[in-house]
Amino acid sequence: MRTVPNRIVLNTKDIMLITGKSERTSRRLLKEIRSSARNTRVSFVSLEQFCSFTGMTREEVIPYLQ
């Protein structure tokens, strides 16, 4: 059975935890994901957008969101 994450929207702290990067670098990565997805500055970044941008799979990311 597949587990469903508690959230589907990622924030800076999630990116820091997943990638091991600093806060500033994580914010920069979120900004790059937003611009590549043509989101506005205040739009949320979804789990799917993060995975497609970084090349990671949902199964690799979900344990960090539990």
XYZ file of C-alpha atoms in Angstrom:
66
model
C 0.000 0.000 0.000
C 1.285 3.439 -0.923
C 1.658 6.028 1.829
C 0.318 9.498 1.248
C 2.349 12.452 2.539
C 0.768 14.737 5.077
C 1.380 17.670 2.765
C 1.886 18.121 -0.948
C 3.342 21.644 -0.694
C 7.010 22.127 0.138
C 8.574 25.007 2.008
C 12.142 26.111 2.669
C 12.626 23.912 5.727
C 11.489 20.838 3.781
C 14.001 21.585 1.025
C 16.721 22.055 3.645
C 15.911 18.673 5.176
C 15.709 16.825 1.850
C 18.812 18.293 0.204
C 20.973 19.113 3.219
C 21.571 22.615 1.850
C 21.496 25.910 3.716
C 18.404 28.065 4.132
C 19.515 30.586 1.544
C 20.323 27.901 -1.025
C 16.958 26.244 -0.380
C 15.151 29.538 -0.926
C 17.077 30.007 -4.153
C 16.074 26.507 -5.292
C 12.402 27.238 -4.546
C 12.683 30.431 -6.578
C 14.168 28.513 -9.521
C 11.388 25.911 -9.344
C 8.739 28.646 -9.305
C 10.251 30.406 -12.315
C 10.604 27.176 -14.311
C 6.966 26.294 -13.572
C 5.937 29.890 -14.384
C 4.406 30.331 -10.951
C 4.055 33.704 -9.318
C 6.315 34.788 -6.497
C 3.811 33.756 -3.827
C 2.693 30.467 -5.402
C 3.211 27.201 -3.608
C 5.695 24.623 -4.871
C 4.159 21.168 -5.051
C 5.845 17.860 -4.426
C 5.426 16.997 -8.116
C 7.114 20.229 -9.250
C 10.028 19.635 -6.879
C 10.476 16.042 -8.035
C 10.378 16.910 -11.728
C 12.841 19.792 -11.244
C 15.379 17.849 -9.162
C 14.946 14.436 -10.778
C 14.146 12.800 -7.451
C 11.273 10.348 -7.103
C 8.272 10.746 -4.805
C 9.404 7.649 -2.909
C 12.729 9.327 -2.078
C 11.099 12.539 -0.860
C 8.022 11.303 1.033
C 9.916 9.953 4.084
C 11.200 13.485 4.773
C 7.645 14.850 4.863
C 6.284 12.389 7.415
